[in-house]
mmCIF file of C-alpha atoms and ligand atoms in Angstrom:
data_model
loop_
_atom_site.group_PDB
_atom_site.id
_atom_site.type_symbol
_atom_site.label_atom_id
_atom_site.label_comp_id
_atom_site.label_asym_id
_atom_site.label_seq_id
_atom_site.Cartn_x
_atom_site.Cartn_y
_atom_site.Cartn_z
ATOM 1 C CA MET A 316 148.095 83.320 48.143
ATOM 2 C CA MET A 317 149.170 86.922 48.361
ATOM 3 C CA ARG A 318 152.515 87.871 46.893
ATOM 4 C CA LEU A 319 155.115 89.576 49.028
ATOM 5 C CA ASP A 320 157.623 91.868 47.332
ATOM 6 C CA THR A 321 161.343 91.297 47.992
ATOM 7 C CA LYS A 322 161.507 93.894 50.745
ATOM 8 C CA GLU A 323 158.427 92.501 52.490
ATOM 9 C CA LYS A 324 159.852 88.956 52.418
ATOM 10 C CA PHE A 325 162.750 90.064 54.601
ATOM 11 C CA MET A 326 160.792 92.173 57.052
ATOM 12 C CA GLN A 327 160.826 90.775 60.549
ATOM 13 C CA TRP A 328 159.979 92.124 63.998
ATOM 14 C CA SER A 329 160.863 90.778 67.406
ATOM 15 C CA ALA A 330 160.011 91.625 71.024
ATOM 16 C CA LYS A 331 160.609 90.127 74.441
ATOM 17 C CA ALA A 332 158.425 90.686 77.489
ATOM 18 C CA PRO A 333 158.685 89.509 81.096
ATOM 19 C CA ALA A 334 156.191 87.700 83.302
ATOM 20 C CA ASN A 335 154.987 89.303 86.509
ATOM 21 C CA ILE A 336 153.823 88.055 89.891
ATOM 22 C CA ALA A 337 150.899 89.805 91.554
ATOM 23 C CA LEU A 338 151.019 90.452 95.290
ATOM 24 C CA ILE A 339 147.597 92.074 95.244
ATOM 25 C CA LYS A 340 145.657 89.864 92.885
ATOM 26 C CA TYR A 341 143.522 90.583 89.866
ATOM 27 C CA MET A 342 140.669 88.181 90.511
ATOM 28 C CA GLY A 343 137.193 89.216 89.412
ATOM 29 C CA LYS A 344 136.255 91.405 86.467
ATOM 30 C CA GLU A 345 133.988 94.393 86.209
ATOM 31 C CA SER A 346 133.864 93.908 82.467
ATOM 32 C CA PHE A 347 134.598 90.523 80.940
ATOM 33 C CA GLY A 348 134.761 91.677 77.310
ATOM 34 C CA VAL A 349 137.711 94.020 77.741
ATOM 35 C CA ASN A 350 139.133 92.747 81.045
ATOM 36 C CA ILE A 351 138.391 95.632 83.364
ATOM 37 C CA PRO A 352 139.330 94.344 86.820
ATOM 38 C CA ALA A 353 136.998 94.473 89.810
ATOM 39 C CA ASN A 354 139.900 95.747 91.951
ATOM 40 C CA PRO A 355 143.350 97.292 91.535
ATOM 41 C CA SER A 356 146.356 94.935 91.554
ATOM 42 C CA LEU A 357 150.071 95.293 92.241
ATOM 43 C CA SER A 358 152.821 93.144 90.738
ATOM 44 C CA TYR A 359 156.552 92.669 90.694
ATOM 45 C CA THR A 360 157.952 92.119 87.201
ATOM 46 C CA LEU A 361 160.055 88.971 86.724
ATOM 47 C CA PRO A 362 162.802 89.949 84.265
ATOM 48 C CA HIS A 363 164.278 86.420 84.177
ATOM 49 C CA LEU A 364 161.031 84.800 82.922
ATOM 50 C CA VAL A 365 160.579 86.016 79.382
ATOM 51 C CA THR A 366 158.560 85.306 76.222
ATOM 52 C CA GLN A 367 159.982 86.180 72.826
ATOM 53 C CA VAL A 368 157.699 86.810 69.842
ATOM 54 C CA VAL A 369 158.940 87.084 66.260
ATOM 55 C CA MET A 370 156.628 88.194 63.440
ATOM 56 C CA GLU A 371 156.997 88.238 59.685
ATOM 57 C CA LEU A 372 154.615 88.926 56.835
ATOM 58 C CA TYR A 373 152.861 85.822 55.564
ATOM 59 C CA PRO A 374 151.487 85.350 52.062
ATOM 60 C CA GLY A 375 148.634 83.002 53.177
ATOM 61 C CA SER A 376 145.002 83.919 53.701
ATOM 62 C CA GLU A 377 145.089 83.617 57.532
ATOM 63 C CA ASP A 378 147.555 84.537 60.284
ATOM 64 C CA ILE A 379 149.411 81.512 61.603
ATOM 65 C CA TRP A 380 151.317 80.648 64.788
ATOM 66 C CA GLU A 381 154.436 78.492 64.948
ATOM 67 C CA PRO A 382 156.815 77.527 67.743
ATOM 68 C CA LEU A 383 159.912 79.725 67.689
ATOM 69 C CA GLU A 384 163.139 77.765 67.277
ATOM 70 C CA SER A 385 165.820 79.210 69.515
ATOM 71 C CA ASN A 386 168.733 77.996 71.634
ATOM 72 C CA GLU A 387 167.834 80.205 74.519
ATOM 73 C CA PHE A 388 164.068 79.712 74.487
ATOM 74 C CA THR A 389 161.699 76.735 74.448
ATOM 75 C CA ALA A 390 158.527 77.094 72.453
ATOM 76 C CA PRO A 391 155.316 76.819 74.448
ATOM 77 C CA LEU A 392 153.080 73.894 73.585
ATOM 78 C CA LEU A 393 150.193 76.119 72.571
ATOM 79 C CA ASN A 394 147.123 73.983 71.988
ATOM 80 C CA LEU A 395 144.648 74.970 69.304
ATOM 81 C CA ALA A 396 142.509 77.038 71.673
ATOM 82 C CA GLY A 397 145.656 78.798 72.926
ATOM 83 C CA GLN A 398 146.798 79.525 69.372
ATOM 84 C CA GLN A 399 143.355 80.869 68.473
ATOM 85 C CA ARG A 400 143.298 83.161 71.509
ATOM 86 C CA PHE A 401 146.756 84.447 70.565
ATOM 87 C CA LEU A 402 145.820 85.054 66.934
ATOM 88 C CA LYS A 403 142.506 86.643 67.935
ATOM 89 C CA HIS A 404 144.504 89.189 69.902
ATOM 90 C CA LEU A 405 146.746 89.807 66.888
ATOM 91 C CA ASN A 406 143.634 90.426 64.828
ATOM 92 C CA PHE A 407 142.393 92.929 67.403
ATOM 93 C CA LEU A 408 145.761 94.733 67.198
ATOM 94 C CA LYS A 409 145.588 94.826 63.402
ATOM 95 C CA GLN A 410 142.171 96.445 63.661
ATOM 96 C CA GLN A 411 143.644 99.223 65.820
ATOM 97 C CA PHE A 412 145.885 100.096 62.873
ATOM 98 C CA GLY A 413 143.369 99.337 60.111
ATOM 99 C CA TYR A 414 145.802 96.782 58.674
ATOM 100 C CA ALA A 415 144.556 93.742 56.765
ATOM 101 C CA GLY A 416 147.792 91.880 55.812
ATOM 102 C CA LYS A 417 148.642 88.486 57.326
ATOM 103 C CA PHE A 418 151.475 87.439 59.635
ATOM 104 C CA LYS A 419 153.363 84.387 60.732
ATOM 105 C CA VAL A 420 153.807 84.690 64.503
ATOM 106 C CA LYS A 421 156.392 82.626 66.354
ATOM 107 C CA SER A 422 156.811 82.505 70.108
ATOM 108 C CA ALA A 423 158.851 80.807 72.804
ATOM 109 C CA ASN A 424 159.455 81.132 76.550
ATOM 110 C CA ASN A 425 162.796 80.968 78.336
ATOM 111 C CA PHE A 426 161.224 78.995 81.174
ATOM 112 C CA PRO A 427 160.854 75.260 80.808
ATOM 113 C CA HIS A 428 157.733 73.587 79.463
ATOM 114 C CA GLY A 429 155.305 72.388 81.984
ATOM 115 C CA ALA A 430 156.955 74.376 84.732
ATOM 116 C CA GLY A 431 153.423 75.248 85.731
ATOM 117 C CA LEU A 432 154.264 78.922 85.368
ATOM 118 C CA ALA A 433 151.654 81.148 83.819
ATOM 119 C CA SER A 434 152.937 82.451 80.538
ATOM 120 C CA SER A 435 149.884 84.380 79.348
ATOM 121 C CA ALA A 436 151.148 87.670 80.849
ATOM 122 C CA SER A 437 154.557 87.541 79.164
ATOM 123 C CA SER A 438 153.236 86.098 75.901
ATOM 124 C CA PHE A 439 150.400 88.606 75.406
ATOM 125 C CA ALA A 440 152.690 91.482 76.373
ATOM 126 C CA ALA A 441 155.370 90.287 73.911
ATOM 127 C CA LEU A 442 152.804 89.820 71.147
ATOM 128 C CA THR A 443 151.382 93.295 71.740
ATOM 129 C CA MET A 444 154.860 94.882 71.732
ATOM 130 C CA CYS A 445 155.935 93.024 68.609
ATOM 131 C CA ALA A 446 152.716 93.668 66.680
ATOM 132 C CA SER A 447 152.721 97.348 67.692
ATOM 133 C CA GLN A 448 156.207 97.741 66.182
ATOM 134 C CA ALA A 449 155.272 95.842 63.030
ATOM 135 C CA LEU A 450 151.956 97.594 62.489
ATOM 136 C CA ALA A 451 153.335 101.069 63.220
ATOM 137 C CA GLU A 452 156.073 100.512 60.642
ATOM 138 C CA LEU A 453 153.774 98.996 58.025
ATOM 139 C CA THR A 454 151.155 101.736 58.364
ATOM 140 C CA GLN A 455 153.790 104.464 58.830
ATOM 141 C CA ARG A 456 152.372 105.572 62.125
ATOM 142 C CA PRO A 457 154.283 106.497 65.303
ATOM 143 C CA LEU A 458 154.844 103.714 67.801
ATOM 144 C CA PRO A 459 152.020 103.901 70.380
ATOM 145 C CA SER A 460 153.004 104.714 73.985
ATOM 146 C CA LEU A 461 153.615 101.890 76.460
ATOM 147 C CA THR A 462 150.441 102.960 78.267
ATOM 148 C CA GLN A 463 148.465 102.478 75.067
ATOM 149 C CA GLN A 464 150.154 99.160 74.297
ATOM 150 C CA ALA A 465 149.438 97.954 77.837
ATOM 151 C CA GLN A 466 145.758 98.836 77.390
ATOM 152 C CA TRP A 467 145.573 96.776 74.221
ATOM 153 C CA SER A 468 147.448 93.923 75.870
ATOM 154 C CA ARG A 469 144.976 93.942 78.767
ATOM 155 C CA GLU A 470 142.182 93.148 76.329
ATOM 156 C CA GLY A 471 144.078 89.983 75.297
ATOM 157 C CA SER A 472 144.884 88.873 78.846
ATOM 158 C CA GLY A 473 144.366 91.165 81.817
ATOM 159 C CA SER A 474 147.522 90.523 83.827
ATOM 160 C CA SER A 475 149.748 91.115 80.761
ATOM 161 C CA CYS A 476 149.201 94.898 81.045
ATOM 162 C CA ARG A 477 151.357 94.944 84.169
ATOM 163 C CA SER A 478 154.329 93.403 82.318
ATOM 164 C CA PHE A 479 154.958 96.712 80.495
ATOM 165 C CA PHE A 480 156.242 98.391 83.635
ATOM 166 C CA SER A 481 158.991 97.386 86.018
ATOM 167 C CA PRO A 482 160.052 96.607 88.615
ATOM 168 C CA TRP A 483 156.692 97.449 90.241
ATOM 169 C CA SER A 484 153.480 97.818 88.339
ATOM 170 C CA ILE A 485 150.051 98.913 89.472
ATOM 171 C CA TRP A 486 146.888 98.373 87.454
ATOM 172 C CA GLU A 487 143.574 100.011 88.166
ATOM 173 C CA SER A 488 140.554 100.042 85.850
ATOM 174 C CA ASN A 489 141.864 100.448 82.291
ATOM 175 C CA THR A 490 145.362 101.717 83.107
ATOM 176 C CA ALA A 491 148.582 100.066 84.245
ATOM 177 C CA SER A 492 151.592 102.138 85.253
ATOM 178 C CA LYS A 493 154.956 102.024 86.965
ATOM 179 C CA ILE A 494 154.940 102.696 90.683
ATOM 180 C CA GLU A 495 158.028 103.722 92.638
ATOM 181 C CA LEU A 496 158.573 101.540 95.691
ATOM 182 C CA PRO A 497 161.580 100.497 97.730
ATOM 183 C CA TYR A 498 162.868 96.989 96.888
ATOM 184 C CA PRO A 499 163.599 97.316 93.164
ATOM 185 C CA ASN A 500 165.827 94.188 93.070
ATOM 186 C CA LEU A 501 164.069 91.292 94.702
ATOM 187 C CA ILE A 502 165.223 87.677 94.429
ATOM 188 C CA HIS A 503 162.490 85.416 93.034
ATOM 189 C CA GLN A 504 162.105 81.667 93.576
ATOM 190 C CA VAL A 505 159.274 79.299 92.657
ATOM 191 C CA ILE A 506 158.698 76.027 94.460
ATOM 192 C CA LEU A 507 157.201 73.819 91.780
ATOM 193 C CA ILE A 508 154.562 71.637 93.315
ATOM 194 C CA GLU A 509 153.052 70.482 90.058
ATOM 195 C CA SER A 510 153.989 71.063 86.482
ATOM 196 C CA ASP A 511 150.764 69.875 84.806
ATOM 197 C CA GLU A 512 148.656 72.320 82.900
ATOM 198 C CA LYS A 513 146.006 73.894 85.079
ATOM 199 C CA LYS A 514 142.602 72.220 84.879
ATOM 200 C CA ILE A 515 140.847 75.525 85.513
ATOM 201 C CA SER A 516 142.415 78.428 83.664
ATOM 202 C CA SER A 517 142.638 81.800 85.372
ATOM 203 C CA SER A 518 140.101 83.186 82.875
ATOM 204 C CA GLU A 519 137.671 80.483 83.993
ATOM 205 C CA ALA A 520 138.505 81.195 87.655
ATOM 206 C CA HIS A 521 137.500 84.863 87.130
ATOM 207 C CA ARG A 522 134.069 83.648 86.008
ATOM 208 C CA ARG A 523 133.544 80.968 88.637
ATOM 209 C CA ILE A 524 134.337 83.076 91.692
ATOM 210 C CA GLN A 525 131.297 85.249 91.017
ATOM 211 C CA THR A 526 129.294 82.497 92.732
ATOM 212 C CA SER A 527 131.276 82.702 95.973
ATOM 213 C CA PRO A 528 129.475 84.259 98.951
ATOM 214 C CA TYR A 529 132.720 86.189 99.599
ATOM 215 C CA TYR A 530 132.789 87.735 96.124
ATOM 216 C CA SER A 531 130.846 90.902 97.005
ATOM 217 C CA GLU A 532 133.421 91.826 99.670
ATOM 218 C CA ARG A 533 136.411 91.028 97.490
ATOM 219 C CA PRO A 534 136.992 94.423 95.758
ATOM 220 C CA SER A 535 136.947 96.409 99.012
ATOM 221 C CA GLN A 536 139.127 93.808 100.766
ATOM 222 C CA ALA A 537 141.676 93.861 97.922
ATOM 223 C CA LYS A 538 141.758 97.682 97.987
ATOM 224 C CA LYS A 539 142.373 97.609 101.737
ATOM 225 C CA HIS A 540 145.221 95.116 101.242
ATOM 226 C CA LEU A 541 146.698 97.323 98.521
ATOM 227 C CA THR A 542 146.762 100.419 100.752
ATOM 228 C CA GLN A 543 148.235 98.413 103.630
ATOM 229 C CA LEU A 544 150.876 96.790 101.412
ATOM 230 C CA LEU A 545 151.983 100.078 99.822
ATOM 231 C CA ASP A 546 152.390 101.508 103.347
ATOM 232 C CA ALA A 547 154.323 98.444 104.525
ATOM 233 C CA PHE A 548 156.692 98.682 101.546
ATOM 234 C CA ASN A 549 157.116 102.435 101.837
ATOM 235 C CA TYR A 550 157.908 102.160 105.557
ATOM 236 C CA GLN A 551 160.070 99.115 104.784
ATOM 237 C CA GLN A 552 158.108 96.878 107.136
ATOM 238 C CA TRP A 553 159.003 93.574 105.478
ATOM 239 C CA GLN A 554 157.275 91.254 107.933
ATOM 240 C CA LYS A 555 154.085 93.281 107.658
ATOM 241 C CA ALA A 556 154.314 93.010 103.859
ATOM 242 C CA PHE A 557 154.707 89.240 104.218
ATOM 243 C CA GLU A 558 151.577 89.048 106.408
ATOM 244 C CA ILE A 559 149.441 91.129 104.028
ATOM 245 C CA CYS A 560 150.543 89.146 100.955
ATOM 246 C CA TRP A 561 149.854 85.873 102.762
ATOM 247 C CA GLN A 562 146.328 86.985 103.662
ATOM 248 C CA GLU A 563 145.788 88.245 100.102
ATOM 249 C CA PHE A 564 146.552 84.966 98.323
ATOM 250 C CA GLN A 565 144.638 83.016 100.959
ATOM 251 C CA ASP A 566 141.618 85.275 100.310
ATOM 252 C CA MET A 567 141.846 84.605 96.569
ATOM 253 C CA HIS A 568 142.041 80.845 97.118
ATOM 254 C CA GLN A 569 139.126 81.101 99.555
ATOM 255 C CA LEU A 570 137.085 82.514 96.657
ATOM 256 C CA PHE A 571 138.018 79.421 94.609
ATOM 257 C CA HIS A 572 137.166 77.016 97.419
ATOM 258 C CA SER A 573 133.830 78.673 98.171
ATOM 259 C CA ALA A 574 132.651 79.061 94.560
ATOM 260 C CA ASN A 575 129.764 76.944 93.358
ATOM 261 C CA PRO A 576 130.987 74.495 92.175
ATOM 262 C CA GLY A 577 134.109 74.956 94.285
ATOM 263 C CA PHE A 578 137.583 74.204 92.966
ATOM 264 C CA SER A 579 141.069 74.158 94.400
ATOM 265 C CA TYR A 580 144.675 74.394 93.279
ATOM 266 C CA PHE A 581 145.941 73.374 96.711
ATOM 267 C CA THR A 582 147.476 69.920 96.979
ATOM 268 C CA PRO A 583 148.702 68.218 100.165
ATOM 269 C CA ALA A 584 152.218 69.287 99.112
ATOM 270 C CA THR A 585 151.090 72.939 98.836
ATOM 271 C CA GLU A 586 149.769 72.780 102.397
ATOM 272 C CA GLN A 587 152.998 71.185 103.655
ATOM 273 C CA VAL A 588 155.232 73.763 101.982
ATOM 274 C CA LEU A 589 153.121 76.653 103.281
ATOM 275 C CA LEU A 590 153.278 75.255 106.792
ATOM 276 C CA LYS A 591 157.047 74.820 106.533
ATOM 277 C CA LEU A 592 157.417 78.420 105.324
ATOM 278 C CA LYS A 593 155.509 79.643 108.376
ATOM 279 C CA THR A 594 157.799 77.564 110.619
ATOM 280 C CA LEU A 595 160.884 78.972 108.897
ATOM 281 C CA TRP A 596 159.612 82.527 109.361
ATOM 282 C CA ALA A 597 159.054 81.845 113.088
ATOM 283 C CA HIS A 598 162.519 80.300 113.376
ATOM 284 C CA TYR A 599 164.492 83.014 111.567
ATOM 285 C CA GLN A 600 162.170 85.899 112.485
ATOM 286 C CA ASP A 601 162.618 86.746 108.817
ATOM 287 C CA GLY A 602 161.820 85.204 105.464
ATOM 288 C CA PRO A 603 160.458 85.748 101.974
ATOM 289 C CA VAL A 604 157.191 87.317 100.908
ATOM 290 C CA VAL A 605 155.071 84.354 99.791
ATOM 291 C CA THR A 606 152.338 84.275 97.174
ATOM 292 C CA MET A 607 150.414 81.888 94.940
ATOM 293 C CA ASP A 608 148.614 82.474 91.652
ATOM 294 C CA ALA A 609 145.763 80.393 90.254
ATOM 295 C CA GLY A 610 147.888 77.252 90.536
ATOM 296 C CA PRO A 611 149.585 75.062 93.147
ATOM 297 C CA ASN A 612 153.094 76.562 92.858
ATOM 298 C CA ILE A 613 154.526 78.848 95.497
ATOM 299 C CA HIS A 614 156.372 82.081 94.665
ATOM 300 C CA LEU A 615 158.912 83.559 97.067
ATOM 301 C CA LEU A 616 160.414 87.056 96.967
ATOM 302 C CA TYR A 617 163.471 88.008 99.033
ATOM 303 C CA ARG A 618 165.273 91.289 99.581
ATOM 304 C CA PRO A 619 168.815 91.312 98.112
ATOM 305 C CA GLU A 620 170.372 91.275 101.590
ATOM 306 C CA GLN A 621 168.477 88.037 102.309
ATOM 307 C CA LYS A 622 170.591 86.271 99.675
ATOM 308 C CA ASN A 623 172.048 83.718 102.098
ATOM 309 C CA LEU A 624 168.656 83.002 103.607
ATOM 310 C CA ALA A 625 167.287 82.516 100.074
ATOM 311 C CA LEU A 626 170.017 79.944 99.399
ATOM 312 C CA GLU A 627 169.347 78.141 102.676
ATOM 313 C CA ILE A 628 165.594 77.981 102.101
ATOM 314 C CA LYS A 629 166.119 76.866 98.524
ATOM 315 C CA LYS A 630 168.321 74.012 99.767
ATOM 316 C CA ILE A 631 165.641 72.890 102.221
ATOM 317 C CA PHE A 632 162.892 72.708 99.584
ATOM 318 C CA ALA A 633 165.143 71.422 96.807
ATOM 319 C CA GLU A 634 165.367 68.110 98.701
ATOM 320 C CA SER A 635 161.737 67.393 97.773
ATOM 321 C CA TYR A 636 160.821 69.830 95.002
ATOM 322 C CA HIS A 637 162.135 71.478 91.930
ATOM 323 C CA VAL A 638 162.928 75.078 92.900
ATOM 324 C CA LEU A 639 163.336 77.489 90.027
HETATM 325 C C1 DP6 B 938 145.582 84.665 89.551
HETATM 326 O O1 DP6 B 938 145.269 87.724 83.400
HETATM 327 O O2 DP6 B 938 145.283 85.210 83.344
HETATM 328 O O3 DP6 B 938 147.279 85.352 88.042
HETATM 329 O O4 DP6 B 938 142.382 88.450 81.903
HETATM 330 O O5 DP6 B 938 141.175 86.282 81.780
HETATM 331 O O6 DP6 B 938 143.473 86.494 80.781
HETATM 332 P P1 DP6 B 938 142.498 86.958 81.859
HETATM 333 O O7 DP6 B 938 143.114 86.455 83.263
HETATM 334 P P2 DP6 B 938 144.588 86.465 83.759
HETATM 335 O O8 DP6 B 938 144.367 86.413 85.348
HETATM 336 C C2 DP6 B 938 145.454 86.367 86.230
HETATM 337 C C3 DP6 B 938 144.985 85.991 87.577
HETATM 338 C C4 DP6 B 938 146.065 85.768 88.622
HETATM 339 C C5 DP6 B 938 146.292 87.004 89.484
HETATM 340 C C6 DP6 B 938 147.064 88.147 88.862
HETATM 341 O O9 DP6 B 938 147.966 87.919 88.031
HETATM 342 O O10 DP6 B 938 146.795 89.290 89.262
#
């Protein structure tokens, strides 16, 4: 056991970071070790889905993780492998500062357990922000820039580097940054198809898709979608943006389905909801941008002036599903 002096016993750091939803997906890595993506990605930051991390110095011989008790937040049920991945990233951050002391790390999400929502982006971003503050103070160094913090975070979990910038974030190669686009205040909904933990993690999906016959075309296709989507947003062509995003997530899921061995996050309910969304778009000649991550749940983004439509569509799906 190490001894902490009185001041050290009371030192505590805290950070909160949001999740993000990619419209152009990070799927495929050029470098697995440090998470360099095979293609650029674009995401919208979700300020209402947040992870909080609290750190304090710990007199033990190893860093430890604990659920964070909070009224506002529910602690994630991090299994042992999840805890180890989290603490491995903390260790990497400590190395960046040449710091050898130990920490107790606590974390919690403000979205419900088992909502089937990826929390690795918000949790790795919050850990990186919190540890950067703690380590800068303890080693009396200036706080690293957000760009630097995002680069470190990327090494823990790729998509977390986009959570440092809002509302729109673009990530290419080793750098994520803010990008100015119209639509800074979108309304976000998730239709929860399944709340179970994913059987194939996104990290595993990145590996498996390398066996798909479509994999070699993926980077150029994603780049084409990115250029088209940026144009559609900049010219405020919402329906066009919807069509590009639809094709983009279908392409990613096609990589999953055509991998060897193939795998799928689609369930019959996913198919039904997607079909219904298409029908609603045809009916209203308007609707949300739709996307899916490496999971069965369906994310919807609406412009602020589509507020009533968002309520109507929510009501339709809320009859059969939990809509967050
Ligand atoms: C489908 O960032 O979870 O959500 O870098 O291995 O931690 P690792 O993968 P991760 O991959 C996210 C994949 C995705 C698409 C996206 O967010 O761009």
